Amino acid sequence: MAVEQFPGEPISQTGRADDDPYAGTGLPALGFRNYWYPVMAAWRLGRKPKAVKVLGEDIVVFRDKGKLYALAERCPHRGARLSQGKCLYPGSGTISCPYHGWTFSGETGACVAKLMEGPEASAAREIAVKSYPVRELRGAVWVFVGDIEAPRLEDEVPEVLSATEDWHGFATWRTYRCNWRIMKDNLCHDMHAPFVHRNSPELMFQPVFPFASRLAAFPLEDDSGIGYVSKDGVPSADYPGLGTFPPKQETWYRFLKPTGRGKEIKAEDRAVVRYGVKYRQSSLMPGATFIGRPSGDYFVLRWVTPIDADSNFYYSWSLFRRQGWWRTLKQRLFWVCWLSWAHDWLFSDQDKRILEKVIPGKELHSRTDAGMIAWRRYAADHARRRAEGDAKPAETLRPPAAE
Ligand code: FES
Ligand SMILES: [Fe+2]
């Protein structure tokens, strides 16, 4: 295995574009274009421009007088990185290339001056770099990557993410060195959790989650994704010739009662009545996962942003309904002292270790993969695609809802 010769080197999980082992899924190696993606925490973007890579595109994001801009990173003159340049004229909304000072409008991408050629430099405005729609929402910088008019970001995310006055939240983010599809497959109510996470600090002393359950997926009413329902799991089982799972030596310390994680949402629960969230877990376009709790007091949103064919950026929000300062304080402490490291770090690490070493190739699907298969089908069928030569707003390009 390559990792023996080159410890720490990532295994290329996609190979050449014409040799993509996941091509048959209909999910592109570089992610779905024509969607918004979170690309970095907003507080990390100070006075200096920052380079990000999204869906294989190199982008510079910068602020000028508080306003955000995103442009293609490569200067068309001789290829210098605009993220190494700076906003030389604060308030102008421009960025100047670090090499010969070509200066670009953050709004339109047009070259407004070639500083080293004098103010009379000809035809500067005929040169432009691509400009990207960019927004800040819930502490993250979001960029729209695509070829159509960007829809409103608030219409593209669950209500609880944008309703900052009713919800407070925390976010963590990490880079995974694996293709985004491998990452998203893992987040499709995949039946690995009772196995992989059974001894995570978060779940170690609880009974193992029910497994061997039946999973069904349903399209969401607003056509934003699919919701999962699972039924009939068992907490342990005997395997002839092997013994019991979980193995005997792992059962004596499971003395805690299970927490509410396993409960399905019922029609009368606040999650449904107030927020219209019917499913405990759903997969949303273009690669997000939304986890609801029946109480409607706590939701989790996880967004997978493809960086390139071999890495992705994983942004995860824990969102709590505001219920007075005392509850807010307790929720903050709970997240800082426990959830942030027990879940977002150690629990996720158990997946990360596996996903980053996956060897792509032919897959033999089984019952554990029902959620993933449903997601792949839905996503391949419902992705926004730009009709050839067409620049209509996204809504008009949406395929009809699933049956
Ligand atoms: S490379 Fe950018 S101005 Fe020359
Ligand atoms: Fe997991």
PDB file of N, CA and C and ligand atoms in Angstrom, residues 74-82 96-104 114 116, ligand 1:
ATOM      1  N   ARG A  74      -6.469  33.446  -9.766  1.00  0.00           N
ATOM      2  CA  ARG A  74      -5.325  33.582 -10.673  1.00  0.00           C
ATOM      3  C   ARG A  74      -5.390  34.897 -11.454  1.00  0.00           C
ATOM      4  N   CYS A  75      -4.321  35.669 -11.353  1.00  0.00           N
ATOM      5  CA  CYS A  75      -4.254  36.902 -12.133  1.00  0.00           C
ATOM      6  C   CYS A  75      -4.025  36.537 -13.596  1.00  0.00           C
ATOM      7  N   PRO A  76      -4.858  37.080 -14.503  1.00  0.00           N
ATOM      8  CA  PRO A  76      -4.731  36.686 -15.905  1.00  0.00           C
ATOM      9  C   PRO A  76      -3.466  37.221 -16.576  1.00  0.00           C
ATOM     10  N   HIS A  77      -2.773  38.146 -15.921  1.00  0.00           N
ATOM     11  CA  HIS A  77      -1.549  38.674 -16.529  1.00  0.00           C
ATOM     12  C   HIS A  77      -0.494  37.584 -16.626  1.00  0.00           C
ATOM     13  N   ARG A  78       0.075  37.192 -15.477  1.00  0.00           N
ATOM     14  CA  ARG A  78       1.083  36.131 -15.530  1.00  0.00           C
ATOM     15  C   ARG A  78       0.907  35.137 -14.395  1.00  0.00           C
ATOM     16  N   GLY A  79      -0.325  35.047 -13.917  1.00  0.00           N
ATOM     17  CA  GLY A  79      -0.672  33.916 -13.061  1.00  0.00           C
ATOM     18  C   GLY A  79      -0.394  34.064 -11.578  1.00  0.00           C
ATOM     19  N   ALA A  80      -0.031  35.241 -11.111  1.00  0.00           N
ATOM     20  CA  ALA A  80       0.207  35.383  -9.668  1.00  0.00           C
ATOM     21  C   ALA A  80      -1.104  35.182  -8.908  1.00  0.00           C
ATOM     22  N   ARG A  81      -0.989  34.859  -7.640  1.00  0.00           N
ATOM     23  CA  ARG A  81      -2.174  34.622  -6.803  1.00  0.00           C
ATOM     24  C   ARG A  81      -2.654  35.943  -6.206  1.00  0.00           C
ATOM     25  N   LEU A  82      -3.903  36.251  -6.464  1.00  0.00           N
ATOM     26  CA  LEU A  82      -4.440  37.513  -5.930  1.00  0.00           C
ATOM     27  C   LEU A  82      -4.487  37.501  -4.398  1.00  0.00           C
ATOM     28  N   SER A  96      -5.452  44.354  -5.508  1.00  0.00           N
ATOM     29  CA  SER A  96      -4.352  44.538  -6.463  1.00  0.00           C
ATOM     30  C   SER A  96      -3.450  43.318  -6.442  1.00  0.00           C
ATOM     31  N   CYS A  97      -3.082  42.867  -7.609  1.00  0.00           N
ATOM     32  CA  CYS A  97      -2.208  41.693  -7.743  1.00  0.00           C
ATOM     33  C   CYS A  97      -0.845  42.006  -7.134  1.00  0.00           C
ATOM     34  N   PRO A  98      -0.218  41.007  -6.483  1.00  0.00           N
ATOM     35  CA  PRO A  98       1.058  41.277  -5.805  1.00  0.00           C
ATOM     36  C   PRO A  98       2.224  41.468  -6.775  1.00  0.00           C
ATOM     37  N   TYR A  99       2.032  41.156  -8.070  1.00  0.00           N
ATOM     38  CA  TYR A  99       3.190  41.095  -8.973  1.00  0.00           C
ATOM     39  C   TYR A  99       3.400  42.431  -9.716  1.00  0.00           C
ATOM     40  N   HIS A 100       2.437  42.826 -10.558  1.00  0.00           N
ATOM     41  CA  HIS A 100       2.610  44.079 -11.309  1.00  0.00           C
ATOM     42  C   HIS A 100       1.470  45.056 -11.046  1.00  0.00           C
ATOM     43  N   GLY A 101       0.647  44.706 -10.046  1.00  0.00           N
ATOM     44  CA  GLY A 101      -0.358  45.663  -9.603  1.00  0.00           C
ATOM     45  C   GLY A 101      -1.618  45.776 -10.445  1.00  0.00           C
ATOM     46  N   TRP A 102      -1.897  44.809 -11.291  1.00  0.00           N
ATOM     47  CA  TRP A 102      -3.207  44.868 -11.941  1.00  0.00           C
ATOM     48  C   TRP A 102      -4.250  44.847 -10.835  1.00  0.00           C
ATOM     49  N   THR A 103      -5.245  45.698 -10.977  1.00  0.00           N
ATOM     50  CA  THR A 103      -6.208  45.901  -9.886  1.00  0.00           C
ATOM     51  C   THR A 103      -7.614  45.558 -10.381  1.00  0.00           C
ATOM     52  N   PHE A 104      -8.308  44.722  -9.589  1.00  0.00           N
ATOM     53  CA  PHE A 104      -9.589  44.168 -10.040  1.00  0.00           C
ATOM     54  C   PHE A 104     -10.726  44.597  -9.115  1.00  0.00           C
ATOM     55  N   LYS A 114      -3.961  49.042 -14.407  1.00  0.00           N
ATOM     56  CA  LYS A 114      -2.710  48.279 -14.420  1.00  0.00           C
ATOM     57  C   LYS A 114      -1.689  49.223 -13.814  1.00  0.00           C
ATOM     58  N   MET A 116       1.333  49.404 -12.856  1.00  0.00           N
ATOM     59  CA  MET A 116       2.690  49.575 -13.370  1.00  0.00           C
ATOM     60  C   MET A 116       2.731  50.061 -14.808  1.00  0.00           C
TER      61      MET A 116
HETATM   62  S1  FES B   1       0.851  38.666 -12.612  1.00  0.00           S
HETATM   63 FE1  FES B   1      -0.695  39.887 -11.820  1.00  0.00          FE
HETATM   64  S2  FES B   1      -0.147  41.860 -12.396  1.00  0.00           S
HETATM   65 FE2  FES B   1       1.353  40.638 -13.271  1.00  0.00          FE
END
